mmCIF file of C-alpha atoms in Angstrom:
data_model
loop_
_atom_site.group_PDB
_atom_site.id
_atom_site.type_symbol
_atom_site.label_atom_id
_atom_site.label_comp_id
_atom_site.label_asym_id
_atom_site.label_seq_id
_atom_site.Cartn_x
_atom_site.Cartn_y
_atom_site.Cartn_z
ATOM 1 C CA UNK A 1 75.716 31.868 -33.962
ATOM 2 C CA UNK A 2 73.084 33.825 -35.624
ATOM 3 C CA UNK A 3 69.440 34.202 -35.416
ATOM 4 C CA UNK A 4 69.032 33.207 -39.050
ATOM 5 C CA UNK A 5 70.823 29.759 -38.081
ATOM 6 C CA UNK A 6 67.598 28.894 -36.151
ATOM 7 C CA UNK A 7 65.638 26.438 -37.951
ATOM 8 C CA UNK A 8 61.850 27.698 -38.419
ATOM 9 C CA UNK A 9 60.154 31.071 -37.321
ATOM 10 C CA UNK A 10 61.735 32.722 -34.564
ATOM 11 C CA UNK A 11 58.472 33.194 -32.897
ATOM 12 C CA UNK A 12 58.270 29.537 -32.611
ATOM 13 C CA UNK A 13 61.549 29.424 -30.762
ATOM 14 C CA UNK A 14 60.161 32.107 -28.321
ATOM 15 C CA UNK A 15 56.844 30.262 -27.933
ATOM 16 C CA UNK A 16 58.750 26.904 -27.134
ATOM 17 C CA UNK A 17 61.355 28.887 -24.716
ATOM 18 C CA UNK A 18 58.112 30.496 -22.898
ATOM 19 C CA UNK A 19 56.408 27.315 -22.524
ATOM 20 C CA UNK A 20 59.276 25.723 -20.970
ATOM 21 C CA UNK A 21 59.965 28.304 -18.653
ATOM 22 C CA UNK A 22 56.421 28.231 -17.381
ATOM 23 C CA UNK A 23 56.502 24.640 -16.574
ATOM 24 C CA UNK A 24 59.921 24.818 -15.083
ATOM 25 C CA UNK A 25 58.839 27.545 -12.754
ATOM 26 C CA UNK A 26 55.887 25.341 -11.709
ATOM 27 C CA UNK A 27 58.122 22.065 -11.217
ATOM 28 C CA UNK A 28 60.512 24.190 -9.407
ATOM 29 C CA UNK A 29 58.017 25.407 -6.747
ATOM 30 C CA UNK A 30 56.644 21.978 -6.428
ATOM 31 C CA UNK A 31 60.264 20.501 -5.671
ATOM 32 C CA UNK A 32 60.974 23.459 -3.198
ATOM 33 C CA UNK A 33 57.375 22.832 -1.529
ATOM 34 C CA UNK A 34 58.494 19.123 -1.173
ATOM 35 C CA UNK A 35 61.158 20.108 1.294
ATOM 36 C CA UNK A 36 58.514 21.344 3.724
ATOM 37 C CA UNK A 37 56.776 18.094 4.016
ATOM 38 C CA UNK A 38 59.076 15.273 2.175
ATOM 39 C CA UNK A 39 57.403 12.014 3.443
ATOM 40 C CA UNK A 40 53.627 13.695 2.913
ATOM 41 C CA UNK A 41 55.155 14.554 -0.703
ATOM 42 C CA UNK A 42 56.632 11.115 -1.318
ATOM 43 C CA UNK A 43 53.424 9.437 0.052
ATOM 44 C CA UNK A 44 51.216 11.189 -2.325
ATOM 45 C CA UNK A 45 53.492 10.797 -4.989
ATOM 46 C CA UNK A 46 53.560 6.928 -4.724
ATOM 47 C CA UNK A 47 49.663 6.840 -5.260
ATOM 48 C CA UNK A 48 50.064 7.678 -8.861
ATOM 49 C CA UNK A 49 50.402 5.188 -11.734
ATOM 50 C CA UNK A 50 53.723 5.540 -13.391
ATOM 51 C CA UNK A 51 53.035 2.762 -15.978
ATOM 52 C CA UNK A 52 50.319 4.923 -17.347
ATOM 53 C CA UNK A 53 52.792 7.914 -17.391
ATOM 54 C CA UNK A 54 55.545 5.605 -19.094
ATOM 55 C CA UNK A 55 52.854 4.506 -21.936
ATOM 56 C CA UNK A 56 51.922 8.170 -22.802
ATOM 57 C CA UNK A 57 55.494 9.120 -23.042
ATOM 58 C CA UNK A 58 56.132 6.369 -25.422
ATOM 59 C CA UNK A 59 52.733 7.557 -27.287
ATOM 60 C CA UNK A 60 54.103 10.968 -27.414
ATOM 61 C CA UNK A 61 57.459 10.524 -28.918
ATOM 62 C CA UNK A 62 55.728 8.010 -31.466
ATOM 63 C CA UNK A 63 53.669 11.154 -32.369
ATOM 64 C CA UNK A 64 56.640 13.200 -32.552
ATOM 65 C CA UNK A 65 58.151 10.816 -35.077
ATOM 66 C CA UNK A 66 55.239 10.955 -37.231
ATOM 67 C CA UNK A 67 55.011 14.936 -36.962
ATOM 68 C CA UNK A 68 58.654 14.788 -38.095
ATOM 69 C CA UNK A 69 57.933 12.763 -40.906
ATOM 70 C CA UNK A 70 55.298 15.030 -42.069
ATOM 71 C CA UNK A 71 57.487 17.964 -41.774
ATOM 72 C CA UNK A 72 59.990 16.138 -44.231
ATOM 73 C CA UNK A 73 57.444 15.169 -46.637
ATOM 74 C CA UNK A 74 56.124 18.481 -46.661
ATOM 75 C CA UNK A 75 59.590 19.938 -47.358
ATOM 76 C CA UNK A 76 59.838 17.658 -50.242
ATOM 77 C CA UNK A 77 56.500 18.702 -51.597
ATOM 78 C CA UNK A 78 54.896 15.305 -50.702
ATOM 79 C CA UNK A 79 51.482 16.756 -49.672
ATOM 80 C CA UNK A 80 49.556 13.517 -49.100
ATOM 81 C CA UNK A 81 52.419 12.004 -47.017
ATOM 82 C CA UNK A 82 52.507 15.124 -45.075
ATOM 83 C CA UNK A 83 48.954 14.944 -44.238
ATOM 84 C CA UNK A 84 49.370 11.244 -43.306
ATOM 85 C CA UNK A 85 51.962 12.161 -40.966
ATOM 86 C CA UNK A 86 50.075 14.901 -39.545
ATOM 87 C CA UNK A 87 46.877 12.938 -38.758
ATOM 88 C CA UNK A 88 48.912 9.953 -37.428
ATOM 89 C CA UNK A 89 50.647 12.508 -34.893
ATOM 90 C CA UNK A 90 47.517 13.897 -34.022
ATOM 91 C CA UNK A 91 45.858 10.580 -33.545
ATOM 92 C CA UNK A 92 48.864 9.992 -31.156
ATOM 93 C CA UNK A 93 47.788 13.316 -29.222
ATOM 94 C CA UNK A 94 44.197 11.787 -29.152
ATOM 95 C CA UNK A 95 45.414 8.842 -27.560
ATOM 96 C CA UNK A 96 47.448 10.527 -25.187
ATOM 97 C CA UNK A 97 44.526 12.218 -23.800
ATOM 98 C CA UNK A 98 42.737 9.192 -23.539
ATOM 99 C CA UNK A 99 45.243 7.206 -21.257
ATOM 100 C CA UNK A 100 45.472 10.748 -19.400
ATOM 101 C CA UNK A 101 41.776 10.606 -18.959
ATOM 102 C CA UNK A 102 41.745 7.184 -17.706
ATOM 103 C CA UNK A 103 44.686 8.064 -15.480
ATOM 104 C CA UNK A 104 42.402 11.035 -14.187
ATOM 105 C CA UNK A 105 39.406 8.872 -13.553
ATOM 106 C CA UNK A 106 41.683 6.441 -11.525
ATOM 107 C CA UNK A 107 43.081 9.149 -9.590
ATOM 108 C CA UNK A 108 39.838 10.662 -8.594
ATOM 109 C CA UNK A 109 37.949 7.452 -7.920
ATOM 110 C CA UNK A 110 40.743 6.958 -5.448
ATOM 111 C CA UNK A 111 39.823 10.032 -3.646
ATOM 112 C CA UNK A 112 42.879 11.680 -5.022
ATOM 113 C CA UNK A 113 41.599 15.418 -5.938
ATOM 114 C CA UNK A 114 43.274 18.676 -6.293
ATOM 115 C CA UNK A 115 42.574 19.567 -2.482
ATOM 116 C CA UNK A 116 43.914 16.016 -1.104
ATOM 117 C CA UNK A 117 47.571 17.394 -0.910
ATOM 118 C CA UNK A 118 49.414 20.146 -2.076
ATOM 119 C CA UNK A 119 51.165 17.605 -4.200
ATOM 120 C CA UNK A 120 48.062 16.942 -6.243
ATOM 121 C CA UNK A 121 47.449 20.396 -6.615
ATOM 122 C CA UNK A 122 50.707 20.518 -8.648
ATOM 123 C CA UNK A 123 50.032 17.392 -10.138
ATOM 124 C CA UNK A 124 46.875 18.488 -11.677
ATOM 125 C CA UNK A 125 47.888 22.007 -12.533
ATOM 126 C CA UNK A 126 51.132 20.787 -14.207
ATOM 127 C CA UNK A 127 49.707 17.582 -16.116
ATOM 128 C CA UNK A 128 46.455 19.523 -16.798
ATOM 129 C CA UNK A 129 47.959 22.592 -18.370
ATOM 130 C CA UNK A 130 50.287 20.311 -20.565
ATOM 131 C CA UNK A 131 47.062 18.341 -21.373
ATOM 132 C CA UNK A 132 45.749 21.350 -22.707
ATOM 133 C CA UNK A 133 48.747 22.113 -24.782
ATOM 134 C CA UNK A 134 48.096 18.571 -26.190
ATOM 135 C CA UNK A 135 44.684 19.496 -27.196
ATOM 136 C CA UNK A 136 45.820 22.842 -28.930
ATOM 137 C CA UNK A 137 48.368 20.711 -30.646
ATOM 138 C CA UNK A 138 45.924 18.129 -32.138
ATOM 139 C CA UNK A 139 44.102 21.179 -33.330
ATOM 140 C CA UNK A 140 47.051 22.889 -34.771
ATOM 141 C CA UNK A 141 48.244 19.574 -36.707
ATOM 142 C CA UNK A 142 44.480 19.455 -37.976
ATOM 143 C CA UNK A 143 44.588 22.715 -39.391
ATOM 144 C CA UNK A 144 47.970 22.597 -41.059
ATOM 145 C CA UNK A 145 47.087 19.264 -42.491
ATOM 146 C CA UNK A 146 44.296 21.065 -44.599
ATOM 147 C CA UNK A 147 46.687 22.681 -46.836
ATOM 148 C CA UNK A 148 50.092 21.185 -45.799
ATOM 149 C CA UNK A 149 52.238 23.885 -46.676
ATOM 150 C CA UNK A 150 55.797 23.275 -45.963
ATOM 151 C CA UNK A 151 56.204 26.478 -43.724
ATOM 152 C CA UNK A 152 52.740 25.634 -41.798
ATOM 153 C CA UNK A 153 53.684 21.867 -41.464
ATOM 154 C CA UNK A 154 57.139 22.850 -39.883
ATOM 155 C CA UNK A 155 55.542 25.376 -37.385
ATOM 156 C CA UNK A 156 52.813 22.734 -36.359
ATOM 157 C CA UNK A 157 55.534 20.095 -35.996
ATOM 158 C CA UNK A 158 57.676 22.538 -33.897
ATOM 159 C CA UNK A 159 54.622 23.204 -31.517
ATOM 160 C CA UNK A 160 54.259 19.060 -31.340
ATOM 161 C CA UNK A 161 57.814 18.714 -30.486
ATOM 162 C CA UNK A 162 57.778 21.295 -27.956
ATOM 163 C CA UNK A 163 54.850 19.427 -26.226
ATOM 164 C CA UNK A 164 56.818 16.206 -26.288
ATOM 165 C CA UNK A 165 59.531 18.206 -24.726
ATOM 166 C CA UNK A 166 57.704 19.471 -22.021
ATOM 167 C CA UNK A 167 56.422 15.981 -21.175
ATOM 168 C CA UNK A 168 59.634 14.302 -20.761
ATOM 169 C CA UNK A 169 61.092 17.002 -18.518
ATOM 170 C CA UNK A 170 57.983 17.239 -16.036
ATOM 171 C CA UNK A 171 57.714 13.487 -16.123
ATOM 172 C CA UNK A 172 60.621 12.752 -13.371
ATOM 173 C CA UNK A 173 59.357 15.689 -10.802
ATOM 174 C CA UNK A 174 55.976 14.515 -10.697
ATOM 175 C CA UNK A 175 56.257 10.895 -11.104
ATOM 176 C CA UNK A 176 59.766 9.558 -10.481
ATOM 177 C CA UNK A 177 61.546 11.370 -8.051
ATOM 178 C CA UNK A 178 60.621 10.782 -4.297
ATOM 179 C CA UNK B 1 67.081 3.002 -41.606
ATOM 180 C CA UNK B 2 66.428 6.815 -41.636
ATOM 181 C CA UNK B 3 67.744 9.387 -39.140
ATOM 182 C CA UNK B 4 64.287 10.052 -37.774
ATOM 183 C CA UNK B 5 63.644 6.349 -37.009
ATOM 184 C CA UNK B 6 67.076 6.059 -35.557
ATOM 185 C CA UNK B 7 65.945 9.307 -33.254
ATOM 186 C CA UNK B 8 62.733 7.420 -32.340
ATOM 187 C CA UNK B 9 64.750 4.239 -31.356
ATOM 188 C CA UNK B 10 66.878 6.537 -29.216
ATOM 189 C CA UNK B 11 64.161 7.929 -27.438
ATOM 190 C CA UNK B 12 62.380 4.757 -26.989
ATOM 191 C CA UNK B 13 65.698 3.159 -25.364
ATOM 192 C CA UNK B 14 65.870 6.112 -23.271
ATOM 193 C CA UNK B 15 62.233 5.614 -21.822
ATOM 194 C CA UNK B 16 63.240 1.742 -21.154
ATOM 195 C CA UNK B 17 65.937 2.940 -19.111
ATOM 196 C CA UNK B 18 64.065 5.303 -17.211
ATOM 197 C CA UNK B 19 61.558 2.562 -16.495
ATOM 198 C CA UNK B 20 64.228 0.336 -15.270
ATOM 199 C CA UNK B 21 65.804 2.725 -12.920
ATOM 200 C CA UNK B 22 62.354 4.032 -11.531
ATOM 201 C CA UNK B 23 62.119 1.405 -8.941
ATOM 202 C CA UNK B 24 65.169 2.358 -7.385
ATOM 203 C CA UNK B 25 65.027 5.205 -4.712
ATOM 204 C CA UNK B 26 68.005 7.537 -3.549
ATOM 205 C CA UNK B 27 70.184 10.138 -4.777
ATOM 206 C CA UNK B 28 71.884 8.422 -7.311
ATOM 207 C CA UNK B 29 68.943 6.958 -8.810
ATOM 208 C CA UNK B 30 67.440 10.550 -9.140
ATOM 209 C CA UNK B 31 70.423 11.535 -10.960
ATOM 210 C CA UNK B 32 70.384 8.989 -13.347
ATOM 211 C CA UNK B 33 66.609 9.863 -13.993
ATOM 212 C CA UNK B 34 67.163 13.617 -14.529
ATOM 213 C CA UNK B 35 69.905 12.784 -16.499
ATOM 214 C CA UNK B 36 67.819 10.392 -18.804
ATOM 215 C CA UNK B 37 65.259 13.446 -18.896
ATOM 216 C CA UNK B 38 68.291 15.452 -20.079
ATOM 217 C CA UNK B 39 69.305 13.195 -22.868
ATOM 218 C CA UNK B 40 65.423 12.637 -24.114
ATOM 219 C CA UNK B 41 65.100 16.585 -24.123
ATOM 220 C CA UNK B 42 68.508 17.079 -25.829
ATOM 221 C CA UNK B 43 67.417 14.356 -28.785
ATOM 222 C CA UNK B 44 64.356 16.154 -29.249
ATOM 223 C CA UNK B 45 65.799 19.586 -29.511
ATOM 224 C CA UNK B 46 68.950 18.395 -31.699
ATOM 225 C CA UNK B 47 67.161 15.992 -33.983
ATOM 226 C CA UNK B 48 63.244 16.739 -34.224
ATOM 227 C CA UNK B 49 63.705 20.545 -33.625
ATOM 228 C CA UNK B 50 67.044 20.487 -35.788
ATOM 229 C CA UNK B 51 69.264 22.458 -33.562
ATOM 230 C CA UNK B 52 71.859 20.041 -34.135
ATOM 231 C CA UNK B 53 72.274 21.863 -37.567
ATOM 232 C CA UNK B 54 72.337 25.078 -35.970
ATOM 233 C CA UNK B 55 75.408 26.375 -34.767
ATOM 234 C CA UNK B 56 75.761 27.338 -31.194
ATOM 235 C CA UNK B 57 71.802 27.261 -30.482
ATOM 236 C CA UNK B 58 71.873 23.662 -28.853
ATOM 237 C CA UNK B 59 74.050 24.697 -26.243
ATOM 238 C CA UNK B 60 72.076 27.863 -25.672
ATOM 239 C CA UNK B 61 68.914 25.375 -24.886
ATOM 240 C CA UNK B 62 70.987 22.589 -23.333
ATOM 241 C CA UNK B 63 73.137 24.281 -20.754
ATOM 242 C CA UNK B 64 70.430 26.430 -18.893
ATOM 243 C CA UNK B 65 68.219 22.864 -19.256
ATOM 244 C CA UNK B 66 71.009 21.089 -17.377
ATOM 245 C CA UNK B 67 71.708 23.690 -14.858
ATOM 246 C CA UNK B 68 68.026 23.682 -14.072
ATOM 247 C CA UNK B 69 67.903 19.633 -13.495
ATOM 248 C CA UNK B 70 70.907 19.882 -11.391
ATOM 249 C CA UNK B 71 68.727 22.278 -9.334
ATOM 250 C CA UNK B 72 66.157 20.039 -8.851
ATOM 251 C CA UNK B 73 68.449 17.135 -8.283
ATOM 252 C CA UNK B 74 69.654 19.541 -5.245
ATOM 253 C CA UNK B 75 66.147 20.059 -4.090
ATOM 254 C CA UNK B 76 65.376 16.086 -4.274
ATOM 255 C CA UNK B 77 68.796 15.129 -2.542
ATOM 256 C CA UNK B 78 67.820 17.462 0.169
ATOM 257 C CA UNK B 79 64.238 16.097 0.601
ATOM 258 C CA UNK B 80 65.598 12.659 0.605
ATOM 259 C CA UNK B 81 68.056 13.419 3.500
#
C-alpha cells in the first residue's frame, strides 16, 4: 500500500477525509445528545419528511453517475462528452437544492425552526452545511467543464462523490434512526 | 451494461432497500439501515472514487467507517431502551 496507489491528487483525499470527519463529529454529537431526551428527539425527527430525503438520495447518486462518466470521458480525451456529463451532474446538484429548499419551506411552515428542539439545530446545521457543499460542488463542476482537462475533471468528480458520500452517511442518523 | 451503470443500479437498489426498511423501528432495523449506509459508502468509495483499484486503501477508508457506524448503532440502541 503506497500513497502513489491512491487515485487522483493526494490533496483531494485529505479534503475528503477532513470533510467526512467534520460531518461524523456532528452526527456523533447529535446521537450522544439523543440520549439526554430520547422521546423528544424521536418525536422531533418524526416531523421530518423522509420521502424528500429519499428522492434527494436518488438525485445525488444519479448525479454521481454523470460525474463518473464525465471523468471517464475526459480521461479518454472526449471533452464534449465530459462537459455534457459535468453539466448533467451539476443539474442534479441544482435539483437536489430545489428539493431541499422545498423541504426546508415545509419544515419552517410547520413551525420547525432551529430553536424548536436541539434535534432541529443539528438537522439544519448538518443538512445546511451539506447543502453548502452541494452549491460549492455545482460551481466546481461548472468551472472544470470550461476546459474539461482530465486532471481537473477528475478532481471535480472526486469532490462531487465526496458530497454524495457524506449524504448517504448523514441520512440514517438524521432521518431514519429514531 | 457498463461498470458505471452497474454501480449506479447497485446504489439505487440499496436506496430502495433503505426505503423498505425505514418504516420498521427497533435495534435490528437500525442495524440494517446503518449496514445499508455502509454498503452505499463502500460502493461510492470503491467504484466512483476508484479505491477498488488501490491496494489496501479501501480498507483504510472502510474499517474506521464501519467502527463509527457501530458506535452510532450503540448510541441508538441505548436511546431505544
